[in-house]
CSV table of C-alpha atoms in Angstrom, one decimal:
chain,number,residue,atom,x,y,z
A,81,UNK,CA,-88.5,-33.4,2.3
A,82,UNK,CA,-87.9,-33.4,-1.5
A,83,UNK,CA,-88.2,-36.7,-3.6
A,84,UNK,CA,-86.4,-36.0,-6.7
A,85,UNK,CA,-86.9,-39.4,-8.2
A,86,UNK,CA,-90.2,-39.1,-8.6
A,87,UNK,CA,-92.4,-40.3,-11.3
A,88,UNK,CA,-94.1,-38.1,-13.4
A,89,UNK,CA,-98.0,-37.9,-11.5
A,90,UNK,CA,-100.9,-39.4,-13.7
A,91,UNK,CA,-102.9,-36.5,-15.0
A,92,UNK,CA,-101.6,-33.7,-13.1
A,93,UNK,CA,-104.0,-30.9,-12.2
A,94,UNK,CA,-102.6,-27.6,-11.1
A,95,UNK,CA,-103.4,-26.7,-7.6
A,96,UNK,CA,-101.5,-23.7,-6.6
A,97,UNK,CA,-98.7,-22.2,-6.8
A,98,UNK,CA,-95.6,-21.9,-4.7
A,99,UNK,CA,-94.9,-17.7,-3.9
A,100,UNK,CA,-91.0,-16.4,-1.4
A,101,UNK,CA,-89.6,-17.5,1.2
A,102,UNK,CA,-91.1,-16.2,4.6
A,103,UNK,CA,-88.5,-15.5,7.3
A,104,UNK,CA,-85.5,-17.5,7.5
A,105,UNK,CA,-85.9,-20.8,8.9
A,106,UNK,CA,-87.6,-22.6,5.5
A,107,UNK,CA,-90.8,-21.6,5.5
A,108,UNK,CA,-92.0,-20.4,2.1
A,109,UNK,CA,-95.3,-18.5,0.9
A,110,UNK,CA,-98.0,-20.8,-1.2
A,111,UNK,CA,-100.8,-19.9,-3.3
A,112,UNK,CA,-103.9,-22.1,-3.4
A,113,UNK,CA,-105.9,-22.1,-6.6
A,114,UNK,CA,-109.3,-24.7,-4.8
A,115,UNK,CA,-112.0,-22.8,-4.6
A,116,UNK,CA,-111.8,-23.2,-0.5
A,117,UNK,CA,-108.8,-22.0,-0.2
A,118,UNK,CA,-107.3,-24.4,3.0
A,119,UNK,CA,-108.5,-27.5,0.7
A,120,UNK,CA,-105.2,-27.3,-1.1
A,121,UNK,CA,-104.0,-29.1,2.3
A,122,UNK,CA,-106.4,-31.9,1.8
A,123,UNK,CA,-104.6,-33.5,-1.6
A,124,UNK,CA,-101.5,-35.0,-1.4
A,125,UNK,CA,-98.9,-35.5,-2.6
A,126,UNK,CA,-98.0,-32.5,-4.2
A,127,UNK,CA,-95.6,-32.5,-7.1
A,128,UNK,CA,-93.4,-29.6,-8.8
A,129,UNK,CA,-92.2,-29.9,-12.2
A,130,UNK,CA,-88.3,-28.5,-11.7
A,131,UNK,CA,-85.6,-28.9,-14.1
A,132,UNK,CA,-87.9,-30.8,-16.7
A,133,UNK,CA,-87.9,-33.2,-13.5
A,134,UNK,CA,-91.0,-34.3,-11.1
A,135,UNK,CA,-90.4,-34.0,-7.7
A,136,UNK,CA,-92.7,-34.4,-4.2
A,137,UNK,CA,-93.1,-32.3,-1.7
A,138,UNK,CA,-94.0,-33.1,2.3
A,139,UNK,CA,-94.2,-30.4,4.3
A,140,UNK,CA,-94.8,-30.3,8.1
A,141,UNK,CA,-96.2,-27.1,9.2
A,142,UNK,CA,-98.8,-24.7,7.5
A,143,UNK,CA,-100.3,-21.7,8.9
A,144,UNK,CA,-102.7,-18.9,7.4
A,145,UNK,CA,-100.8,-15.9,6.2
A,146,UNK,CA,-102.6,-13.3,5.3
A,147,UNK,CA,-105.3,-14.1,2.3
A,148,UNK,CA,-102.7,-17.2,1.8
A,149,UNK,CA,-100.0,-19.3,3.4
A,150,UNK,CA,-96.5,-20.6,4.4
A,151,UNK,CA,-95.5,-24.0,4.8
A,152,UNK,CA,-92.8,-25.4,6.0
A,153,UNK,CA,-91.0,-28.3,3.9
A,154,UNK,CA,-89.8,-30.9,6.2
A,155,UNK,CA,-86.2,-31.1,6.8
A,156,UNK,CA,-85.5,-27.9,5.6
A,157,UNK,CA,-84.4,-24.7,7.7
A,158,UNK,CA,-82.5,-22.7,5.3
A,159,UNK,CA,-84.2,-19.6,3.8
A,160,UNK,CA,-81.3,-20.4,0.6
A,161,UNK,CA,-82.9,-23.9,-0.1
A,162,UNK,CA,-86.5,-23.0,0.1
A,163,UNK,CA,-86.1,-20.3,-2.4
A,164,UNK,CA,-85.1,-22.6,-5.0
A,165,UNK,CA,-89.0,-23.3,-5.1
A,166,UNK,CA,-90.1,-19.9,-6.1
A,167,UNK,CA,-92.8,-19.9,-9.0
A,168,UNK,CA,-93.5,-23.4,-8.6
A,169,UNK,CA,-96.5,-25.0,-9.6
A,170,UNK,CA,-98.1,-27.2,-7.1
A,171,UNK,CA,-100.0,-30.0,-9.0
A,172,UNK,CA,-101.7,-33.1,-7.5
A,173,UNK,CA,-103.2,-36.3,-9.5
A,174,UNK,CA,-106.2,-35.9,-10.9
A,175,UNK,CA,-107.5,-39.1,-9.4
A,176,UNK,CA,-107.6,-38.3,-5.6
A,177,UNK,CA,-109.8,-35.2,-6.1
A,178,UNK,CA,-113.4,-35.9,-5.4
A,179,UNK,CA,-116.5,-37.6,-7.9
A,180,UNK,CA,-118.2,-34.6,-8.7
A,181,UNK,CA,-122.1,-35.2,-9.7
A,182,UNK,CA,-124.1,-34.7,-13.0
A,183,UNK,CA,-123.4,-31.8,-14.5
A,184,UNK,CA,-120.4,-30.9,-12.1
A,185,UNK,CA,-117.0,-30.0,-13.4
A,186,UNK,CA,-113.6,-28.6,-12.6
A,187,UNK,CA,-112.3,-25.9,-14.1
A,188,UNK,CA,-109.2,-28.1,-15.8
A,189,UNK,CA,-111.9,-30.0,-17.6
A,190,UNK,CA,-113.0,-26.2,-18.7
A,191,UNK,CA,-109.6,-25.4,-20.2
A,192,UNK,CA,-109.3,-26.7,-23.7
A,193,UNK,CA,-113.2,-26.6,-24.4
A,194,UNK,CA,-114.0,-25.5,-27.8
A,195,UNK,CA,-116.5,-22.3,-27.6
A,196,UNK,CA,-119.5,-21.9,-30.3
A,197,UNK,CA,-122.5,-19.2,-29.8
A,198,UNK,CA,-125.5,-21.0,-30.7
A,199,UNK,CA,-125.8,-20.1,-34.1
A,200,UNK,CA,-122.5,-22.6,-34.1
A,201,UNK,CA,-120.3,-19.9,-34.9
A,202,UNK,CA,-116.8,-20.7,-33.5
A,203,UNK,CA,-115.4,-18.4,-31.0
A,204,UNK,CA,-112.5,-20.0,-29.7
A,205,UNK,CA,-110.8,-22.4,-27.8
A,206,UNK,CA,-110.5,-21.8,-23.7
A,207,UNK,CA,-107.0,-21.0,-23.0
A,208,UNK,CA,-107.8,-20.3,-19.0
A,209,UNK,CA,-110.6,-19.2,-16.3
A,210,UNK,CA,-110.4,-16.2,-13.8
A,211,UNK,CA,-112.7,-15.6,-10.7
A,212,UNK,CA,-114.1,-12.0,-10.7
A,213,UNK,CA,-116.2,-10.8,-7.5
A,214,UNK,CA,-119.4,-11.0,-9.8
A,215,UNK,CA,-118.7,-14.5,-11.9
A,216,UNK,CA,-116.1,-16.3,-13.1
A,217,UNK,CA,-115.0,-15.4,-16.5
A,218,UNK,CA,-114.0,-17.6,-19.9
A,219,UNK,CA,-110.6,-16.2,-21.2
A,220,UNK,CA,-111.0,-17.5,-25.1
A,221,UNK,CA,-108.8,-17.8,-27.8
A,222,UNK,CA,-109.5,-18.0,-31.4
A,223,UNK,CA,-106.4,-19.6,-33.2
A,224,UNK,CA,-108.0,-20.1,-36.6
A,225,UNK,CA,-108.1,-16.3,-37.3
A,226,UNK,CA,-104.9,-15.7,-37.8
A,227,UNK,CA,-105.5,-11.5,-37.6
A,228,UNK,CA,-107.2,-11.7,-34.3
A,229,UNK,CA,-104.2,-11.9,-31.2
A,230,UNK,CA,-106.8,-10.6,-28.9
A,231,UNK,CA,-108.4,-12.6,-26.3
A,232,UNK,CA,-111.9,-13.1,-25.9
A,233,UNK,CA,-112.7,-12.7,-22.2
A,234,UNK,CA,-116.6,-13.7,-21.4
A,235,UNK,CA,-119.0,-14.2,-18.2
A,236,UNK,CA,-119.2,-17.5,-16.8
A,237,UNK,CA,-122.9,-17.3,-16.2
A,238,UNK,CA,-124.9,-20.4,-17.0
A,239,UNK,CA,-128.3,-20.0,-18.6
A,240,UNK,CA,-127.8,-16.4,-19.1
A,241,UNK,CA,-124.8,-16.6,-21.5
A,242,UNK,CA,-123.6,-20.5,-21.5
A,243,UNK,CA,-125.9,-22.7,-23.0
A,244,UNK,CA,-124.2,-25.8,-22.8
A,245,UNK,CA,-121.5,-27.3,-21.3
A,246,UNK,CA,-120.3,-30.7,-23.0
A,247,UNK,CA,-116.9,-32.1,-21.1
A,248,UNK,CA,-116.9,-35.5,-22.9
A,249,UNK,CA,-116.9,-33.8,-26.1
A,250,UNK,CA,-115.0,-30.7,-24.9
A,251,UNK,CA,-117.3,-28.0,-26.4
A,252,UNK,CA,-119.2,-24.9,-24.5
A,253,UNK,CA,-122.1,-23.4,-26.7
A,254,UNK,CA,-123.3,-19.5,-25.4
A,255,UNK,CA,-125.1,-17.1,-26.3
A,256,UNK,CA,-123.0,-14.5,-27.8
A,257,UNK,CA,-122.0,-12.8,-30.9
């Protein structure tokens, strides 16, 4: 079931993403970006941003596919239908994920974090995070040098390389050059 009248959701958060339809009776393949993977099925409701327009999505069915899923949006059975959600973000609110503790974080209140090594040199802003085997990684952008397109990409590895992590203030201080 798709509610197309939907309001826009009150600090959306990125939760996955949704991949092809599987099969043909409406099932369709989803990505989940939580770091348990099957806790994407805990948060609800899910919204899409289609069209420049917000939209819900209830699904009734989900089963593990592979190292991923396929759900199966309710009231739909038509392979045709479902596809029209390929490449869709899945975002929930903000609000309904749980109170993390001191010195806990998300990775959305990562993005957007101003990076300086401790000599309070500016590095960059954070433009994403990726999850290698080893540690996650910051994936920085400097958009004051105007010569410099590259991206920064550094170890997410706390007392090691990041000093200092300051979400109210949105600014990450690590030991680097």
């Amino acid at each position: 079931m798709i509610n197309i009248n939907s309001k826009k959701p009150n600090n959306p958060i990125m939760i996955g993403k949704i991949g092809r339809a599987y099969g043909i009776l409406g099932w369709i393949k989803v990505f989940s970006f939580t770091e348990k993977k099957e806790k994407i099925f805990f948060y609800f409701p899910w919204f899409i941003l289609k069209k420049e327009k917000w939209e819900t999505i209830q699904f009734d069915k989900w089963k593990k596919y592979k190292n991923n899923f396929i759900i199966h949006i309710k009231n739909i059975s038509d392979r045709s239908i479902v596809s029209t959600f390929t490449n869709s973000e899945i975002f929930i609110e903000k609000k309904i994920l749980p109170i993390l503790k001191k010195n806990e974080y998300y990775w959305d209140d990562i993005i957007g974090c101003d990076v300086f090594n401790i000599k309070k040199k500016y590095l960059g802003k954070v433009i994403n995070l990726i999850r290698s085997q080893n540690s996650d990684i910051l994936i920085i952008k400097n958009y004051l040098q105007k010569n410099i397109s590259e991206k920064i990409m550094i170890p997410f590895i706390h007392k090691k390389i990041v000093c200092n992590i300051n979400i109210k203030d949105k600014i990450i201080v690590i030991i680097w050059n």
